[in-house]
PDB file of C-alpha atoms in Angstrom:
ATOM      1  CA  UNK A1154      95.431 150.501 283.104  1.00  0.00           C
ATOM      2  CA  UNK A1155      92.463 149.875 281.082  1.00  0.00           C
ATOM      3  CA  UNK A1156      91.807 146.264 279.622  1.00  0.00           C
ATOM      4  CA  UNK A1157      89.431 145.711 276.337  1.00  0.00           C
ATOM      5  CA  UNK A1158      88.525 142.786 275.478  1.00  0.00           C
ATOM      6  CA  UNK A1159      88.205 141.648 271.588  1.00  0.00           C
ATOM      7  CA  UNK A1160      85.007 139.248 271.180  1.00  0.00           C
ATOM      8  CA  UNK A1161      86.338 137.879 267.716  1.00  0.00           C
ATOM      9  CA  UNK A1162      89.740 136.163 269.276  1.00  0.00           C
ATOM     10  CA  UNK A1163      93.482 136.766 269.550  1.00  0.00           C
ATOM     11  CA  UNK A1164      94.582 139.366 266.860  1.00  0.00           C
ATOM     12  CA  UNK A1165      96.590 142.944 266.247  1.00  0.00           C
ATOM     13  CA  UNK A1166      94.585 146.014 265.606  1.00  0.00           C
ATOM     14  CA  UNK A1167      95.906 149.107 264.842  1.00  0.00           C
ATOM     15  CA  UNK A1168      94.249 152.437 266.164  1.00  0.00           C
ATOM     16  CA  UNK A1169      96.605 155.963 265.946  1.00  0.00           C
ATOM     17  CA  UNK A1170      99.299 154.292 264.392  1.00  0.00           C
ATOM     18  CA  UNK A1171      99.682 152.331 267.319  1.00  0.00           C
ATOM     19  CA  UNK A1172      99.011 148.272 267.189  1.00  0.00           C
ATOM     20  CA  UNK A1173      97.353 146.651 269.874  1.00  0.00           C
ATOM     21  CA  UNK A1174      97.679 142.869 270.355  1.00  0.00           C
ATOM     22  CA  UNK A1175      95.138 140.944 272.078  1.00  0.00           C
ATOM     23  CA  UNK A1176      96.508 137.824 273.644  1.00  0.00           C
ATOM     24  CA  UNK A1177      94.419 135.106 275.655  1.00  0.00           C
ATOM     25  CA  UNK A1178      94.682 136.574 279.485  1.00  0.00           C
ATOM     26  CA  UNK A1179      93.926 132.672 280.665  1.00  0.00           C
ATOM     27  CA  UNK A1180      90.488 133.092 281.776  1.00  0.00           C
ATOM     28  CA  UNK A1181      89.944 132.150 278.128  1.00  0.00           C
ATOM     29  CA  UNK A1182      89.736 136.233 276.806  1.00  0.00           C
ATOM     30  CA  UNK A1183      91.146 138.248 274.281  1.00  0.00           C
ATOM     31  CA  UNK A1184      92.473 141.200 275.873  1.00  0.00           C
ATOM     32  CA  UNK A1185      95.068 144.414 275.133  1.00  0.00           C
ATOM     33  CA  UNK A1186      95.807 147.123 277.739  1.00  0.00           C
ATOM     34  CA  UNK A1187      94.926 150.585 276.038  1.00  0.00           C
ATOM     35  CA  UNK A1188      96.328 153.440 277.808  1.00  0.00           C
ATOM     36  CA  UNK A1189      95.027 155.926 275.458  1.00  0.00           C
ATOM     37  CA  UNK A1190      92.243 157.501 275.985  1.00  0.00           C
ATOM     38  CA  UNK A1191      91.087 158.452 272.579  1.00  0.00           C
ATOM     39  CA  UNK A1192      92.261 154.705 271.529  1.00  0.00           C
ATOM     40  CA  UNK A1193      90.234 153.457 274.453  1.00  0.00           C
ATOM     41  CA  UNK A1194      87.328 155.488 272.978  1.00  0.00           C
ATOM     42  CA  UNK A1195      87.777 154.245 269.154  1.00  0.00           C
ATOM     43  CA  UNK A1196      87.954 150.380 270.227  1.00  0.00           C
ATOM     44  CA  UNK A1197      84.898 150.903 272.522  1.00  0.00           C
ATOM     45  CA  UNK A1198      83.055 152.264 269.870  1.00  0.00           C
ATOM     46  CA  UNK A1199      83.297 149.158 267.729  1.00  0.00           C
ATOM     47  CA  UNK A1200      81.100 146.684 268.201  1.00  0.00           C
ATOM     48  CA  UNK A1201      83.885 143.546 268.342  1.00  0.00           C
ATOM     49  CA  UNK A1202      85.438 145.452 271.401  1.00  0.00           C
ATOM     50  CA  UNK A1203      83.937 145.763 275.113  1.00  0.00           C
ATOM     51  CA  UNK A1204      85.397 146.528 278.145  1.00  0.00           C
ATOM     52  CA  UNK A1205      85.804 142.700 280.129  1.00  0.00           C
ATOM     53  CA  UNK A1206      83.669 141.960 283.093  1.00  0.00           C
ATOM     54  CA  UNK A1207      85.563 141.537 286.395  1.00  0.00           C
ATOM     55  CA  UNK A1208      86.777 138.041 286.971  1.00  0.00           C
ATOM     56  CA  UNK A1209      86.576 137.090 290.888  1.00  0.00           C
ATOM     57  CA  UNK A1210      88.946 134.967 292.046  1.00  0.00           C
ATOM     58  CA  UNK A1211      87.889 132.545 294.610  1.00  0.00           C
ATOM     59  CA  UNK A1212      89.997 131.778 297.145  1.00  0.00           C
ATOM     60  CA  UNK A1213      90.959 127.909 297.156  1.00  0.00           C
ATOM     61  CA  UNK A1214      89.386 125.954 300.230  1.00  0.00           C
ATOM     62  CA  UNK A1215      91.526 125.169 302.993  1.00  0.00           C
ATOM     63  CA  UNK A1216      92.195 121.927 303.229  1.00  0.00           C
ATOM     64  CA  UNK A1217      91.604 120.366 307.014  1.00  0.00           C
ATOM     65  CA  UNK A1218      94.795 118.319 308.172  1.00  0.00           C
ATOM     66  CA  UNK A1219      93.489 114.638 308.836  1.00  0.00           C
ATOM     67  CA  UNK A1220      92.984 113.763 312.344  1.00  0.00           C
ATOM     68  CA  UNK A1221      94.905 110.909 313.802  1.00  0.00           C
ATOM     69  CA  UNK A1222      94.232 109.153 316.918  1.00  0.00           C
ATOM     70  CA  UNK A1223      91.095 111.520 318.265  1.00  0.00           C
ATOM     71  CA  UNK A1224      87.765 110.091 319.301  1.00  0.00           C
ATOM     72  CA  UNK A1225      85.270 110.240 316.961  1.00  0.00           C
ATOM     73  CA  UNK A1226      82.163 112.492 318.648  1.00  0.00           C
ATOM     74  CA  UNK A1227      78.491 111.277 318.525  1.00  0.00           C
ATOM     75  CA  UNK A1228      78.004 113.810 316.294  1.00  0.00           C
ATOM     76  CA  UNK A1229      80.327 113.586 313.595  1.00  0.00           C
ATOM     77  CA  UNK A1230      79.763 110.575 311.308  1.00  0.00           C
ATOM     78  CA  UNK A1231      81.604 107.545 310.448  1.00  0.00           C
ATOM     79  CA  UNK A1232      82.152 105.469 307.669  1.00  0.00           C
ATOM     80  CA  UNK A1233      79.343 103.249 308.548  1.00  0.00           C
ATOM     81  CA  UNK A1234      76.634 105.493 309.566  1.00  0.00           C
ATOM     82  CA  UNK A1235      77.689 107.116 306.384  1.00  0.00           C
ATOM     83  CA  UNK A1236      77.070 103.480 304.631  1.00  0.00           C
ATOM     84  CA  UNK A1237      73.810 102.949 306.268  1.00  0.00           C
ATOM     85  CA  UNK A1238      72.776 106.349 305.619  1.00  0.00           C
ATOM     86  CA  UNK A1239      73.685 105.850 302.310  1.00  0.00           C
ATOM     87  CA  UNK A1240      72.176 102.491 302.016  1.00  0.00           C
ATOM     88  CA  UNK A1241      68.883 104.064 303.613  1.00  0.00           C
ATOM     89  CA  UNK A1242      69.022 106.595 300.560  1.00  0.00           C
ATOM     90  CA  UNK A1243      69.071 103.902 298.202  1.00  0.00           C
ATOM     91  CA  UNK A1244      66.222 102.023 299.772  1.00  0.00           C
ATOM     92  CA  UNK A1245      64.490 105.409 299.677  1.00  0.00           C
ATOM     93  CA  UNK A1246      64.607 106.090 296.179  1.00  0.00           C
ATOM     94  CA  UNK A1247      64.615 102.805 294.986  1.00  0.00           C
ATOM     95  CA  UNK A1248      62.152 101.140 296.681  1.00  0.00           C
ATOM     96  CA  UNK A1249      61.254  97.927 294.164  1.00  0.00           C
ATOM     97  CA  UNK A1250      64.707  97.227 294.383  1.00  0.00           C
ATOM     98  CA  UNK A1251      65.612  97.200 298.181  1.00  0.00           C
ATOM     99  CA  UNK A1252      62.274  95.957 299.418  1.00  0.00           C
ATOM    100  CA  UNK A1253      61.566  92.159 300.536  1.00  0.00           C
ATOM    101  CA  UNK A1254      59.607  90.574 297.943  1.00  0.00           C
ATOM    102  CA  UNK A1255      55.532  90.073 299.035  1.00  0.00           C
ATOM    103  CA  UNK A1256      54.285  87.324 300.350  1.00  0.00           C
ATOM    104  CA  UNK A1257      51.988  85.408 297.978  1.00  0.00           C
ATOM    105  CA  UNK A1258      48.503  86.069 298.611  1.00  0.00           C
ATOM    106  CA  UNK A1259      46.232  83.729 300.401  1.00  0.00           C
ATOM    107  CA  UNK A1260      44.349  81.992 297.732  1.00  0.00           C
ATOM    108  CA  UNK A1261      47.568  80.750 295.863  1.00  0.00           C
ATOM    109  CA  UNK A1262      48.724  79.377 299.136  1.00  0.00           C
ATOM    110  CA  UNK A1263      48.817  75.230 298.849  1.00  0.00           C
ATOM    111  CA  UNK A1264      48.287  73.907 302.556  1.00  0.00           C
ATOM    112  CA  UNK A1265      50.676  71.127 303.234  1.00  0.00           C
ATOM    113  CA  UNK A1266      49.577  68.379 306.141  1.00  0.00           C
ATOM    114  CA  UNK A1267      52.953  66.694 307.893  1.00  0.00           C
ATOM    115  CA  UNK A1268      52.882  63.095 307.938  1.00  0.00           C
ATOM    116  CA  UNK A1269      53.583  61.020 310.668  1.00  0.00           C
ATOM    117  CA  UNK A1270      55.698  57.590 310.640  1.00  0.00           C
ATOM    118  CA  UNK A1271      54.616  55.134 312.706  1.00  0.00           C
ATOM    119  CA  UNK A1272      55.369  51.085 313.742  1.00  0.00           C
ATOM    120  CA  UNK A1273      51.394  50.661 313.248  1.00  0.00           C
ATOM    121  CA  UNK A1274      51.012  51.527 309.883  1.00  0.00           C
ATOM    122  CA  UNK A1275      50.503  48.309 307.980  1.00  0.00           C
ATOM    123  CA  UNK A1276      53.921  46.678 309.357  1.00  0.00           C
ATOM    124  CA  UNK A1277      56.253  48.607 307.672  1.00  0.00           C
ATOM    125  CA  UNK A1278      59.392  49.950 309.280  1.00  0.00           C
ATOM    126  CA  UNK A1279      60.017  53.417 310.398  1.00  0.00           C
ATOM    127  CA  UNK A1280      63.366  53.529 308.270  1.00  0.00           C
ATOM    128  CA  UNK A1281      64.827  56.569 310.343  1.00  0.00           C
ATOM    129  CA  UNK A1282      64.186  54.719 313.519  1.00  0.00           C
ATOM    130  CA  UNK A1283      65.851  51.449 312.920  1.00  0.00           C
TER     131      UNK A1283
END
C-alpha cells in the first residue's frame, strides 16, 4: 500500500480513468492509497503530490498509581520542600521583590534620647506611678 499525500487539501483526482479521493487521515493530511504503479508515478510527478513523511506514534506515558499510606523517603520531595523550593526560585529571580527592604543609611538616621520621669523634677507627679 502506497499513501500520497495531496498538499492543496481534500479533493478527487482522476489518473487512468481511475479517481482517487484524498480524505484527511487525522494527522491533519490529505491522503489516497494508490496501488498503481504507473498512477503512483503520474501523481508523484506533479508537483501538488508527495509521498507523506512517516508519522511516529508515541507511546502515551504510563501513568504511576498514587501511593497511599508509604513513607515518604528523604529523597523524594514533598509538598513543602517543593513550596520552599519554589519560593527560593522566586526569591532568586525576583530579587527586589522578595528581599527585606535596606536599612536607611546612617546620615538620615535621627538619634532619639529616652527620657526619664522622675518625683524630682520640679514637683510634678510621675502620672504612671501614682
Amino acid at each position: 500500500m502506497t499513501l500520497i499525500l495531496c498538499k492543496l487539501g481534500v479533493r478527487e483526482t482522476e489518473v487512468g480513468g481511475t479517481t482517487y479521493k484524498f480524505d484527511d487521515d487525522g494527522h491533519g493530511r490529505a491522503v489516497a492509497e494508490v496501488q498503481n504503479l504507473t498512477h503512483q508515478a503520474c501523481l508523484l510527478a506533479v508537483e501538488h503530490y508527495t509521498l507523506p513523511p512517516e508519522i511516529v506514534v508515541e507511546p502515551e506515558p504510563e501513568v504511576e498509581p498514587e501511593r497511599q499510606n508509604e513513607p515518604v523517603s528523604e529523597t523524594e520531595p514533598t509538598s513543602e520542600q517543593e513550596a520552599e523550593t519554589e519560593a527560593e526560585t522566586i526569591t532568586e529571580a525576583e530579587p527586589e521583590v522578595a528581599a527585606a527592604p535596606e536599612p536607611a543609611p546612617a546620615d538620615e538616621v535621627v538619634p532619639t534620647i529616652p527620657l526619664k520621669s522622675s518625683s524630682k523634677s520640679g514637683g510634678r507627679k510621675d502620672r504612671q506611678g501614682g
